Amino acid sequence: MKSKKMLAILMVSVMTFMGTGCGAKSDKNTAAPAGSEATSEKSDDTGKTDGSNVPTIKIGQITNLTGAGAQSGNWHKVAAQSYIDWINDNGGIKSMGGAKIEIVVADGQSDNTQIKTATQRLLEDKDVCAVMSNDGSNYTVALCPLFEKYQVPCITMNYSNAITESGYQWIFSLAAKSSTIGPLQIDFLNWLKDEHGYNTDKVALIYADTEFGTNNAKGVRATIEDSGLELVVDEAYPPDITDASALVTKIIQSGAEAVFATSQYQDAKLIFSTMKSMNFHPVIVGGGQGMITSQMIDALGDSVIGMCSTAEFNWEQKQNYDNPELMEHLERFCEASGEPWAPENALGAIDSCMVIVDALERCGSTDRTVLRDAIRECSIQAYPVGGDGYIKFDETGLNTSAVNVVVQWQDMDGVLTPRLIYPPEFGSGEFVDYRSE
């Protein structure tokens, strides 16, 4: 219902910046090497083939299309397919004779056992040259040994430290490590005190008992010791929590003025609905994930306004407005999904596709080892925040340009949107102090 307004914003951005910025694909494309899978095709001067005898390249997508994670999984699927359709409609992989890409989806069913089974089946298909896994760090961490066993390059937006600190050679992480989120939350809270006069000396730390949640909590604890803040609650809760009243009561009784929360959508909805029902309104600084999806609007309505959260990606960061091609992909996703804006996991799916497509163009081969080595040399402008906005991987597979940021739920021309507000140099929006409204 609100998607039309956001699409109008995106279209204005595209028209405003048309002719500026860089393309989203690398300029390092090379001819296909001898012995690659590329075939010779007739093409016009735009690089488009005539469509005859065009090869097909399979890439895999590991996500959850059913179960508790189905919503975000379907965002991943729609975002990736929208981008790949755009590639196929604009000449395919030109270094491989205009080869078209086919996405093969493995549904993990939001279950640790099922996702391993589905992933193994996918990796056993020798025609699948690369995969993307963007549906929860707990899933991706468990799948890393399979990527190593089958020697298939994987791109993920999941950011558990274990992904890039375990010596794996076949996985690449688009996002900054999860251990950087805690220090970012502390920095942001101190910024609120210094710049906006917030009194937030007492802090409650709550987190889902998952790989991501515990890593984030570890980072908060390590930073808060020297921050001058007082940690009055440090509480893990089961990710399938069904009653948050005891947890919220404990926070209220502690005198906490700010709450750091690392939650998925389902538990975030429950916890903050409970806070609202108990008339408790602390400064909220979430740890991403469920805190910054449109489902929070479904759960809390206008009550989300003013809440803050960390994020890996944000559609509204400054560099996106300078790049009409990136803005076009946002518009295409909104049209295909009906969402008012692209959530961070949709951006992660598009980035994953961009990395794989760029590598295919440069190496001209679907050989898994050749493709992995091409991914290592990636340098493309995409959606990660930080640096010059280019994805570049170090020897561990970590994107060295990635920086986590803070967003705030705001009303943006009638659309409730998590706007990027910190660090200020990356954001298009500004923090709004709703206490005075």
Coordinates of C-alpha atoms in Angstrom, one line a residue:
M1 CA 0.0 0.0 0.0
K2 CA 2.9 2.3 0.7
S3 CA 5.1 0.8 -2.0
K4 CA 4.0 3.3 -4.6
K5 CA 5.3 6.2 -2.5
M6 CA 8.7 4.6 -2.1
L7 CA 8.8 3.7 -5.8
A8 CA 8.2 7.3 -6.6
I9 CA 11.1 8.3 -4.4
L10 CA 13.3 5.7 -6.1
M11 CA 12.3 6.9 -9.5
V12 CA 13.0 10.6 -8.6
S13 CA 16.4 9.5 -7.4
V14 CA 17.1 7.6 -10.6
M15 CA 16.1 10.6 -12.7
T16 CA 18.0 13.0 -10.6
F17 CA 21.3 11.1 -10.7
M18 CA 21.0 9.7 -14.3
G19 CA 24.4 10.0 -15.9
T20 CA 26.3 10.2 -12.6
G21 CA 28.1 7.6 -10.5
C22 CA 29.6 4.3 -11.5
G23 CA 28.0 1.2 -12.9
A24 CA 27.4 -1.7 -10.5
K25 CA 29.6 -4.1 -12.5
S26 CA 33.4 -4.2 -12.6
D27 CA 35.3 -2.9 -15.6
K28 CA 37.7 -5.8 -15.4
N29 CA 35.8 -8.1 -17.8
T30 CA 38.1 -10.3 -19.9
A31 CA 37.6 -12.7 -22.7
A32 CA 36.8 -16.3 -21.9
P33 CA 40.0 -18.4 -21.4
A34 CA 40.7 -21.4 -23.6
G35 CA 38.9 -24.5 -22.4
S36 CA 36.2 -22.5 -20.6
E37 CA 32.5 -23.3 -20.9
A38 CA 31.8 -20.2 -23.0
T39 CA 30.5 -20.7 -26.5
S40 CA 30.7 -18.4 -29.5
E41 CA 27.6 -16.4 -30.2
K42 CA 26.7 -13.7 -32.7
S43 CA 26.2 -10.3 -31.0
D44 CA 25.5 -6.7 -31.9
D45 CA 27.5 -3.8 -30.8
T46 CA 25.7 -3.7 -27.4
G47 CA 27.1 -7.1 -26.5
K48 CA 23.7 -8.8 -26.7
T49 CA 23.6 -12.2 -28.3
D50 CA 21.1 -13.3 -30.9
G51 CA 19.8 -15.9 -28.5
S52 CA 20.8 -19.0 -30.5
N53 CA 22.5 -21.9 -28.6
V54 CA 23.1 -19.7 -25.5
P55 CA 24.6 -21.7 -22.6
T56 CA 23.0 -21.8 -19.1
I57 CA 24.9 -21.2 -15.9
K58 CA 23.5 -22.5 -12.6
I59 CA 24.1 -20.7 -9.4
G60 CA 22.6 -21.9 -6.1
Q61 CA 20.6 -20.0 -3.5
I62 CA 20.3 -21.4 0.0
T63 CA 17.4 -19.8 1.9
N64 CA 14.3 -20.6 3.8
L65 CA 11.1 -20.4 1.8
T66 CA 9.0 -22.2 4.4
G67 CA 8.9 -22.2 8.2
A68 CA 9.6 -19.3 10.6
G69 CA 12.1 -17.7 8.2
A70 CA 10.0 -17.8 5.1
Q71 CA 9.4 -14.0 4.9
S72 CA 13.1 -13.1 4.7
G73 CA 13.8 -16.1 2.6
N74 CA 11.3 -15.0 0.0
W75 CA 12.8 -11.5 0.0
H76 CA 16.2 -13.1 -0.8
K77 CA 14.6 -15.1 -3.6
V78 CA 12.7 -12.2 -5.2
A79 CA 15.8 -9.9 -4.9
A80 CA 18.2 -12.3 -6.5
Q81 CA 15.8 -13.3 -9.2
S82 CA 15.0 -9.7 -10.0
Y83 CA 18.7 -8.9 -10.5
I84 CA 19.5 -12.1 -12.5
D85 CA 16.5 -11.4 -14.8
W86 CA 18.0 -7.9 -15.4
I87 CA 21.4 -9.5 -16.2
N88 CA 19.8 -12.1 -18.6
D89 CA 17.7 -9.4 -20.3
N90 CA 20.8 -7.3 -20.9
G91 CA 23.0 -9.7 -22.7
G92 CA 23.7 -12.4 -20.0
I93 CA 27.4 -13.2 -19.3
K94 CA 29.0 -11.6 -22.3
S95 CA 32.5 -13.2 -21.8
M96 CA 30.7 -16.5 -22.1
G97 CA 28.8 -16.0 -25.3
G98 CA 25.8 -14.3 -23.6
A99 CA 25.2 -17.2 -21.2
K100 CA 22.0 -17.0 -19.2
I101 CA 22.0 -17.6 -15.5
E102 CA 19.5 -19.9 -13.7
I103 CA 19.0 -19.8 -10.0
V104 CA 18.5 -23.1 -8.3
V105 CA 16.9 -22.6 -4.8
A106 CA 17.5 -25.0 -1.9
D107 CA 14.7 -24.5 0.7
G108 CA 16.1 -25.0 4.2
Q109 CA 12.6 -25.0 5.7
S110 CA 13.9 -22.9 8.6
D111 CA 15.3 -26.1 10.1
N112 CA 18.9 -26.8 10.9
T113 CA 18.7 -30.4 9.7
Q114 CA 16.7 -29.8 6.6
I115 CA 18.9 -26.9 5.4
K116 CA 22.0 -29.2 5.6
T117 CA 20.2 -31.9 3.6
A118 CA 19.0 -29.4 1.0
T119 CA 22.4 -27.7 0.7
Q120 CA 24.2 -31.0 0.3
R121 CA 21.8 -32.0 -2.5
L122 CA 22.4 -28.6 -4.2
L123 CA 26.2 -28.9 -3.9
E124 CA 26.2 -32.4 -5.4
D125 CA 24.9 -30.9 -8.6
K126 CA 28.2 -30.4 -10.5
D127 CA 26.6 -27.8 -12.8
V128 CA 26.1 -25.5 -9.8
C129 CA 29.2 -23.3 -10.0
A130 CA 28.6 -21.0 -7.0
V131 CA 26.1 -20.5 -4.2
M132 CA 24.8 -17.7 -2.0
S133 CA 23.6 -18.3 1.6
N134 CA 21.9 -15.3 3.2
D135 CA 19.4 -16.6 5.8
G136 CA 20.9 -16.5 9.3
S137 CA 24.4 -16.8 10.6
N138 CA 23.5 -19.9 12.6
Y139 CA 22.6 -21.7 9.3
T140 CA 25.6 -20.5 7.3
V141 CA 28.1 -21.3 10.0
A142 CA 26.8 -24.9 10.1
L143 CA 27.0 -25.1 6.3
C144 CA 30.6 -23.9 5.9
P145 CA 32.1 -27.4 6.2
L146 CA 29.9 -28.5 3.2
F147 CA 31.2 -25.6 1.1
E148 CA 34.7 -26.8 1.9
K149 CA 34.0 -30.5 1.3
Y150 CA 32.4 -29.9 -2.1
Q151 CA 34.7 -27.0 -3.0
V152 CA 31.9 -24.6 -4.1
P153 CA 32.4 -20.8 -3.6
C154 CA 29.7 -19.3 -1.4
I155 CA 28.8 -15.6 -1.0
T156 CA 27.0 -14.6 2.2
M157 CA 25.8 -11.5 4.0
N158 CA 25.8 -13.4 7.3
Y159 CA 28.5 -12.0 9.6
S160 CA 29.2 -14.4 12.4
N161 CA 33.0 -14.1 13.3
A162 CA 33.3 -17.9 12.7
I163 CA 32.6 -17.5 9.0
T164 CA 35.9 -15.7 8.3
E165 CA 37.9 -16.7 11.4
S166 CA 37.9 -20.5 10.9
G167 CA 40.3 -20.8 7.9
Y168 CA 37.7 -21.6 5.3
Q169 CA 38.8 -21.1 1.7
W170 CA 35.4 -21.2 -0.1
I171 CA 33.2 -18.7 1.6
F172 CA 33.1 -14.9 1.3
S173 CA 31.3 -12.6 3.7
L174 CA 29.9 -9.3 2.5
A175 CA 29.3 -7.8 5.9
A176 CA 31.5 -6.6 8.8
K177 CA 31.9 -9.1 11.6
S178 CA 29.2 -9.5 14.2
S179 CA 31.7 -8.6 17.0
T180 CA 31.8 -5.0 15.6
I181 CA 28.1 -4.5 16.4
G182 CA 28.5 -4.1 20.2
P183 CA 31.2 -1.4 19.9
L184 CA 29.0 0.4 17.4
Q185 CA 26.1 0.4 19.7
I186 CA 28.2 1.8 22.5
D187 CA 29.6 4.5 20.2
F188 CA 26.1 5.5 19.1
L189 CA 24.8 5.7 22.7
N190 CA 27.7 8.0 23.6
W191 CA 27.0 10.1 20.5
L192 CA 23.4 10.4 21.7
K193 CA 24.6 11.7 25.1
D194 CA 27.1 14.1 23.6
E195 CA 25.1 15.4 20.7
H196 CA 21.5 15.2 21.9
G197 CA 21.7 15.2 25.7
Y198 CA 20.3 11.7 26.3
N199 CA 20.8 10.2 29.8
T200 CA 21.5 6.6 29.1
D201 CA 24.1 5.6 31.7
K202 CA 22.3 2.3 32.7
V203 CA 22.1 -0.2 29.9
A204 CA 20.3 -3.5 29.6
L205 CA 21.7 -6.1 27.2
I206 CA 19.3 -8.7 25.9
Y207 CA 20.0 -11.2 23.1
A208 CA 18.7 -14.3 21.4
D209 CA 20.8 -17.4 22.4
T210 CA 22.2 -17.9 18.9
E211 CA 25.6 -17.7 17.2
F212 CA 24.9 -14.1 16.1
G213 CA 23.3 -13.1 19.4
T214 CA 26.1 -14.4 21.6
N215 CA 28.8 -12.8 19.4
N216 CA 27.1 -9.5 19.5
A217 CA 26.7 -9.7 23.3
K218 CA 30.4 -10.5 23.6
G219 CA 31.3 -7.4 21.7
V220 CA 29.0 -5.2 23.9
R221 CA 30.5 -6.6 27.1
A222 CA 34.1 -6.0 26.0
T223 CA 33.4 -2.4 25.0
I224 CA 31.1 -1.4 27.9
E225 CA 33.8 -2.1 30.5
D226 CA 35.7 1.0 29.5
S227 CA 32.8 3.1 28.4
G228 CA 31.6 4.6 31.7
L229 CA 28.2 3.0 31.2
E230 CA 26.7 0.6 33.7
L231 CA 25.5 -2.8 32.5
V232 CA 22.5 -3.5 34.7
V233 CA 21.0 -6.5 32.8
D234 CA 22.9 -9.1 30.8
E235 CA 20.3 -11.7 29.7
A236 CA 20.1 -14.3 27.0
Y237 CA 16.7 -15.7 26.0
P238 CA 15.7 -18.6 23.8
P239 CA 15.1 -17.6 20.1
D240 CA 11.6 -19.2 20.3
I241 CA 10.6 -17.2 23.4
T242 CA 6.8 -17.1 23.8
D243 CA 6.4 -14.9 26.9
A244 CA 8.6 -11.8 27.4
S245 CA 6.9 -10.4 30.5
A246 CA 9.5 -11.7 32.9
L247 CA 12.4 -10.4 30.8
V248 CA 10.8 -6.9 30.4
T249 CA 10.0 -6.8 34.1
K250 CA 13.6 -7.5 35.0
I251 CA 14.7 -4.7 32.7
I252 CA 12.3 -2.2 34.2
Q253 CA 13.3 -3.1 37.8
S254 CA 17.0 -2.7 36.9
G255 CA 16.4 1.0 36.1
A256 CA 17.8 0.6 32.6
E257 CA 17.5 3.7 30.5
A258 CA 18.7 2.1 27.2
V259 CA 18.2 -1.4 25.8
F260 CA 20.6 -3.2 23.4
A261 CA 18.6 -5.9 21.8
T262 CA 19.8 -8.6 19.3
S263 CA 16.7 -10.2 18.0
Q264 CA 15.1 -11.9 15.1
Y265 CA 11.7 -10.7 13.8
Q266 CA 9.5 -13.0 15.9
D267 CA 11.2 -12.3 19.3
A268 CA 11.7 -8.6 18.5
K269 CA 7.9 -8.3 17.9
L270 CA 7.1 -10.1 21.2
I271 CA 9.6 -8.2 23.3
F272 CA 8.8 -4.7 22.1
S273 CA 5.1 -5.3 22.1
T274 CA 5.4 -6.3 25.7
M275 CA 7.4 -3.2 26.5
K276 CA 4.7 -1.1 24.9
S277 CA 1.9 -2.9 26.8
M278 CA 3.9 -2.3 30.1
N279 CA 4.3 1.4 29.2
F280 CA 8.1 1.1 29.2
H281 CA 9.9 3.4 26.7
P282 CA 13.7 3.2 27.0
V283 CA 16.1 4.1 24.2
I284 CA 16.1 1.1 21.9
V285 CA 19.3 0.2 20.0
G286 CA 18.7 -3.1 18.2
G287 CA 21.3 -5.4 16.7
G288 CA 19.7 -5.6 13.2
Q289 CA 17.9 -8.6 11.8
G290 CA 14.3 -8.6 12.9
M291 CA 14.5 -5.0 14.2
I292 CA 14.6 -3.4 10.7
T293 CA 12.1 -5.3 8.6
S294 CA 8.6 -4.1 7.5
Q295 CA 7.2 -6.8 9.8
M296 CA 8.0 -4.5 12.7
I297 CA 5.5 -2.1 11.3
D298 CA 2.9 -4.9 11.2
A299 CA 3.7 -5.7 14.8
L300 CA 4.0 -2.2 16.3
G301 CA 2.6 0.3 13.8
D302 CA 3.7 3.9 14.5
S303 CA 5.3 2.7 17.8
V304 CA 8.4 1.8 15.8
I305 CA 9.1 5.5 15.1
G306 CA 12.2 6.5 17.0
M307 CA 13.6 3.0 17.6
C308 CA 17.2 2.6 16.4
S309 CA 19.1 -0.5 15.3
T310 CA 22.4 -1.5 13.8
A311 CA 22.3 -2.7 10.2
E312 CA 24.7 -4.3 7.7
F313 CA 23.2 -2.5 4.6
N314 CA 20.6 0.2 4.1
W315 CA 18.9 1.1 0.9
E316 CA 19.1 4.8 1.7
Q317 CA 22.8 5.3 2.2
K318 CA 24.4 8.2 0.4
Q319 CA 26.4 6.3 -2.2
N320 CA 23.2 4.6 -3.5
Y321 CA 21.7 7.9 -4.5
D322 CA 24.8 8.6 -6.6
N323 CA 24.4 5.4 -8.6
P324 CA 21.4 5.1 -10.9
E325 CA 22.0 1.5 -11.6
L326 CA 21.9 0.6 -7.9
M327 CA 18.7 2.7 -7.5
E328 CA 17.1 0.8 -10.5
H329 CA 17.7 -2.5 -8.8
L330 CA 16.0 -1.2 -5.6
E331 CA 13.0 -0.1 -7.7
R332 CA 12.8 -3.5 -9.4
F333 CA 12.8 -5.3 -6.1
C334 CA 10.0 -3.1 -4.8
E335 CA 7.9 -3.7 -7.9
A336 CA 8.5 -7.5 -7.7
S337 CA 8.0 -7.8 -3.9
G338 CA 5.4 -5.1 -3.1
E339 CA 7.6 -3.9 -0.3
P340 CA 7.9 -0.2 0.3
W341 CA 11.7 -0.4 0.4
A342 CA 14.4 -3.0 0.2
P343 CA 15.3 -4.7 3.5
E344 CA 19.0 -5.4 4.2
N345 CA 18.7 -9.1 3.4
A346 CA 17.3 -8.2 -0.1
L347 CA 20.3 -6.0 -0.6
G348 CA 22.6 -8.8 0.5
A349 CA 21.0 -11.1 -2.0
I350 CA 21.6 -8.6 -4.8
D351 CA 25.2 -8.1 -3.7
S352 CA 25.8 -11.8 -3.7
C353 CA 24.5 -12.0 -7.3
M354 CA 26.6 -9.0 -8.3
V355 CA 29.8 -10.7 -7.0
I356 CA 29.2 -13.9 -8.8
V357 CA 28.2 -12.3 -12.0
D358 CA 31.3 -10.0 -11.9
A359 CA 33.5 -13.0 -11.3
L360 CA 31.9 -15.0 -14.2
E361 CA 32.4 -12.1 -16.5
R362 CA 36.1 -11.7 -15.6
C363 CA 37.1 -15.4 -15.6
G364 CA 34.8 -16.6 -18.3
S365 CA 34.5 -20.0 -16.7
T366 CA 32.2 -22.0 -14.4
D367 CA 35.1 -24.1 -13.1
R368 CA 34.6 -23.8 -9.3
T369 CA 38.2 -23.2 -8.5
V370 CA 38.7 -20.6 -11.3
L371 CA 35.5 -18.9 -10.2
R372 CA 36.6 -18.8 -6.5
D373 CA 39.9 -17.2 -7.4
A374 CA 38.1 -14.6 -9.5
I375 CA 35.8 -13.8 -6.6
R376 CA 38.9 -13.2 -4.5
E377 CA 39.8 -10.4 -6.9
C378 CA 36.4 -8.7 -6.7
S379 CA 36.2 -4.9 -6.8
I380 CA 32.7 -3.8 -7.6
Q381 CA 30.5 -1.0 -6.4
A382 CA 27.5 -2.3 -4.6
Y383 CA 25.4 -1.8 -1.4
P384 CA 27.8 -2.3 1.5
V385 CA 28.4 0.8 3.6
G386 CA 31.9 2.2 4.2
G387 CA 35.1 3.0 2.4
D388 CA 34.6 3.7 -1.3
G389 CA 31.6 1.5 -1.5
Y390 CA 33.4 -1.3 -3.4
I391 CA 33.3 -4.9 -2.3
K392 CA 36.8 -6.2 -1.8
F393 CA 37.7 -9.4 0.0
D394 CA 40.8 -10.1 2.1
E395 CA 42.6 -13.5 2.5
T396 CA 40.0 -14.6 5.0
G397 CA 37.1 -13.9 2.7
L398 CA 36.0 -10.8 4.6
N399 CA 34.7 -7.7 2.7
T400 CA 37.2 -5.1 3.8
S401 CA 34.9 -2.2 2.8
A402 CA 32.0 -3.4 5.1
V403 CA 31.0 -1.1 8.0
N404 CA 28.0 -1.7 10.2
V405 CA 25.8 1.4 10.7
V406 CA 22.8 2.6 12.8
V407 CA 19.4 3.3 11.4
Q408 CA 16.3 5.0 13.0
W409 CA 12.7 4.3 12.2
Q410 CA 11.3 7.5 10.8
D411 CA 8.2 8.7 8.9
M412 CA 9.7 9.4 5.4
D413 CA 7.1 11.2 3.3
G414 CA 4.3 8.9 4.7
V415 CA 6.4 5.7 4.6
L416 CA 7.8 4.2 7.9
T417 CA 11.4 3.6 7.0
P418 CA 14.6 2.7 8.9
R419 CA 16.8 5.6 7.8
L420 CA 20.6 5.5 8.0
I421 CA 21.6 8.2 10.6
Y422 CA 25.0 7.0 12.1
P423 CA 27.8 7.4 11.4
P424 CA 26.7 10.7 9.8
E425 CA 29.1 10.5 6.9
F426 CA 27.3 7.5 5.5
G427 CA 23.7 8.5 6.0
S428 CA 21.2 10.5 3.9
G429 CA 19.0 11.0 7.0
E430 CA 19.6 12.7 10.3
F431 CA 18.7 11.5 13.8
V432 CA 15.3 12.8 15.0
D433 CA 14.9 13.4 18.7
Y434 CA 11.2 12.4 19.2
R435 CA 11.2 13.4 22.9
S436 CA 10.3 16.9 21.9
E437 CA 7.4 15.9 19.6

